[in-house]
Amino acid sequence: MYHIDLQGLYKTYPGSTEAAVKNLSLAVEKGEIVTLLGPSGCGKTTTLRLIAGFERPDQGTISLGGRIVSSKSNWVPPEKRGIGMVFQDYALFPHLTVFDNVGFGYRERDKAERVREVLAIVDLQGYEKRYPHELSGGQQQRVALARALARRPIVVLLDEPFSNLDADLRTQMRVEVKDIIKEANATAVFVTHDQKDALAISDRIVVMRHGVIQQLGTPREIYQYPSNRFVATFVGQSNLMKGRIGDDGRSVVTSLGTIACNHTHNLSPGEEAYISIRPDSLELDPEGMVCGTLMQWTYTGEAIDALIEAELADGGKQEILVHIHPEESVKKGDRLRFRVLPHFVAVVRAD
Ligand SMILES: Nc1ncnc2c1ncn2[C@@H]1O[C@H](COP(=O)(O)OP(=O)(O)OP(=O)(O)O)[C@@H](O)[C@H]1O
């Protein structure tokens, strides 16, 4: 039995001709952190709102903790679903102290003890009497998380929780929030359009587009083996080449040359396929098979982000993005050669 079980969900908003969510099924284990990732309008917030009970699906079933909360014949309202929510703006009550914010709506006799317990999990002991405006952004977020966890929810839903934080704090909070959720042994569904959030925090990622799941997998699976062109370019940067599977079944013949790859999605020799080559998968090598001219470059500290106009076997040209080692010295107009490293090379389906 799954802790969260979504089956065949459809949702079309009144007045809209296109469904926001189409035939969406997703099963989440207890204690898992799953992220819904995708561009604006792909249906991730709608999915979260369906789980929370703020929206009603047109079709499909939702079970939380083994109980059906939404189906043709069942409907459990949001406040009875055992949901803890963390919103983008944290939604703390400004006139209430940290203690009262965290304990809000908690009616059990062990309230003081439980509030202290969750404040310890989020590392805010001693802050009970402060007001939200006396806290930093990161601390406010930890209060919001403590409030969501206080009632031992069946599932914690987090809607773009990092979007109000500056870049440094965001990086730190990704780690902290993940640790807190794991320590509380909570099951969580995140919504974000930021791939770094998703890669850092999730056990599994659901990549969505136009209301449809494009790929479901661990961060490593999604990054290393994107299943289609959309996922390859939405999660990380990617150079896409058209080709066909080589006779050995473990390579793709492209106009850059024959490129070995570890994963071919069970496509057969001769079948048409795209290959996704991450910018880190090309390395400067005077003997390398890929040859091109450096058109633009940017030094980022970690690498030189280089735009190369690569020469193709058929006489054509294609721009490719390469991360060159930061100690290399290169200049615009240089003719460079690269070899393709097989890790971070993947066969992807066309759509
Ligand atoms: N209340 C609503 N009424 C009508 N259409 C809506 C409503 N809410 C969302 N939509 C539409 O449903 C689709 C999915 O929206 P949704 O908010 O789920 O996407 P999202 O992936 O969360 O986007 P964002 O990252 O911008 O929040 C969009 O086309 C959106 O315009």
Short mmCIF file of N, CA and C and ligand atoms in Angstrom, two decimals, residues 13-14 16 20 38-47 55 160 191 193, ligand 1:
data_model
loop_
_atom_site.label_atom_id
_atom_site.label_comp_id
_atom_site.label_asym_id
_atom_site.label_seq_id
_atom_site.Cartn_x
_atom_site.Cartn_y
_atom_site.Cartn_z
N TYR A 13 -10.19 23.15 -15.56
CA TYR A 13 -10.85 24.27 -14.85
C TYR A 13 -12.05 24.76 -15.65
N PRO A 14 -13.08 25.25 -14.95
CA PRO A 14 -14.25 25.76 -15.66
C PRO A 14 -13.84 26.85 -16.66
N SER A 16 -12.09 26.48 -19.26
CA SER A 16 -10.85 26.17 -19.96
C SER A 16 -11.10 25.01 -20.93
N ALA A 20 -5.73 20.82 -17.15
CA ALA A 20 -4.52 21.24 -16.43
C ALA A 20 -3.73 20.01 -16.00
N GLY A 38 8.53 21.34 -13.28
CA GLY A 38 8.15 21.62 -14.66
C GLY A 38 7.98 23.11 -14.86
N PRO A 39 7.84 23.54 -16.12
CA PRO A 39 7.71 24.97 -16.40
C PRO A 39 6.36 25.50 -15.95
N SER A 40 6.25 26.80 -15.95
CA SER A 40 5.01 27.46 -15.54
C SER A 40 3.82 26.92 -16.36
N GLY A 41 2.75 26.59 -15.66
CA GLY A 41 1.54 26.15 -16.35
C GLY A 41 1.50 24.66 -16.65
N CYS A 42 2.48 23.89 -16.16
CA CYS A 42 2.52 22.45 -16.51
C CYS A 42 1.58 21.62 -15.66
N GLY A 43 1.00 22.21 -14.60
CA GLY A 43 0.01 21.48 -13.81
C GLY A 43 0.50 21.04 -12.45
N LYS A 44 1.68 21.50 -12.04
CA LYS A 44 2.21 21.01 -10.75
C LYS A 44 1.41 21.55 -9.56
N THR A 45 1.06 22.84 -9.58
CA THR A 45 0.28 23.39 -8.47
C THR A 45 -1.11 22.76 -8.44
N THR A 46 -1.68 22.53 -9.60
CA THR A 46 -3.00 21.87 -9.65
C THR A 46 -2.92 20.49 -9.00
N THR A 47 -1.86 19.75 -9.29
CA THR A 47 -1.70 18.42 -8.68
C THR A 47 -1.62 18.53 -7.16
N GLU A 55 -8.92 21.51 -4.72
CA GLU A 55 -9.61 21.31 -6.00
C GLU A 55 -10.13 19.89 -6.04
N GLU A 160 6.67 25.78 -3.80
CA GLU A 160 7.78 26.72 -4.08
C GLU A 160 8.35 27.33 -2.79
N VAL A 191 6.59 21.34 -4.82
CA VAL A 191 6.37 21.88 -6.16
C VAL A 191 7.45 22.91 -6.42
N HIS A 193 9.74 25.00 -9.93
CA HIS A 193 10.13 25.05 -11.34
C HIS A 193 11.65 25.12 -11.43
N1 LIG B 1 -8.16 28.60 -10.98
C1 LIG B 1 -7.89 28.40 -12.27
N2 LIG B 1 -8.81 28.63 -13.24
C2 LIG B 1 -8.55 28.40 -14.55
N3 LIG B 1 -7.38 27.92 -14.99
C3 LIG B 1 -6.41 27.67 -14.10
C4 LIG B 1 -6.61 27.90 -12.69
N4 LIG B 1 -5.46 27.55 -12.05
C5 LIG B 1 -4.61 27.13 -13.00
N5 LIG B 1 -5.16 27.20 -14.23
C6 LIG B 1 -4.53 26.78 -15.51
O1 LIG B 1 -4.20 25.41 -15.42
C7 LIG B 1 -2.91 25.16 -16.00
C8 LIG B 1 -2.00 24.56 -14.96
O2 LIG B 1 -1.77 25.53 -13.94
P1 LIG B 1 -0.90 25.24 -12.65
O3 LIG B 1 -1.05 26.40 -11.72
O4 LIG B 1 -1.21 23.90 -12.12
O5 LIG B 1 0.57 25.20 -13.26
P2 LIG B 1 1.98 25.31 -12.53
O6 LIG B 1 2.82 24.28 -13.21
O7 LIG B 1 1.85 25.18 -11.08
O8 LIG B 1 2.46 26.76 -12.95
P3 LIG B 1 3.23 27.88 -12.07
O9 LIG B 1 4.63 27.38 -11.91
O10 LIG B 1 3.15 29.09 -12.96
O11 LIG B 1 2.49 28.02 -10.80
C9 LIG B 1 -2.44 26.51 -16.56
O12 LIG B 1 -2.74 26.53 -17.91
C10 LIG B 1 -3.24 27.52 -15.78
O13 LIG B 1 -3.45 28.68 -16.54
#
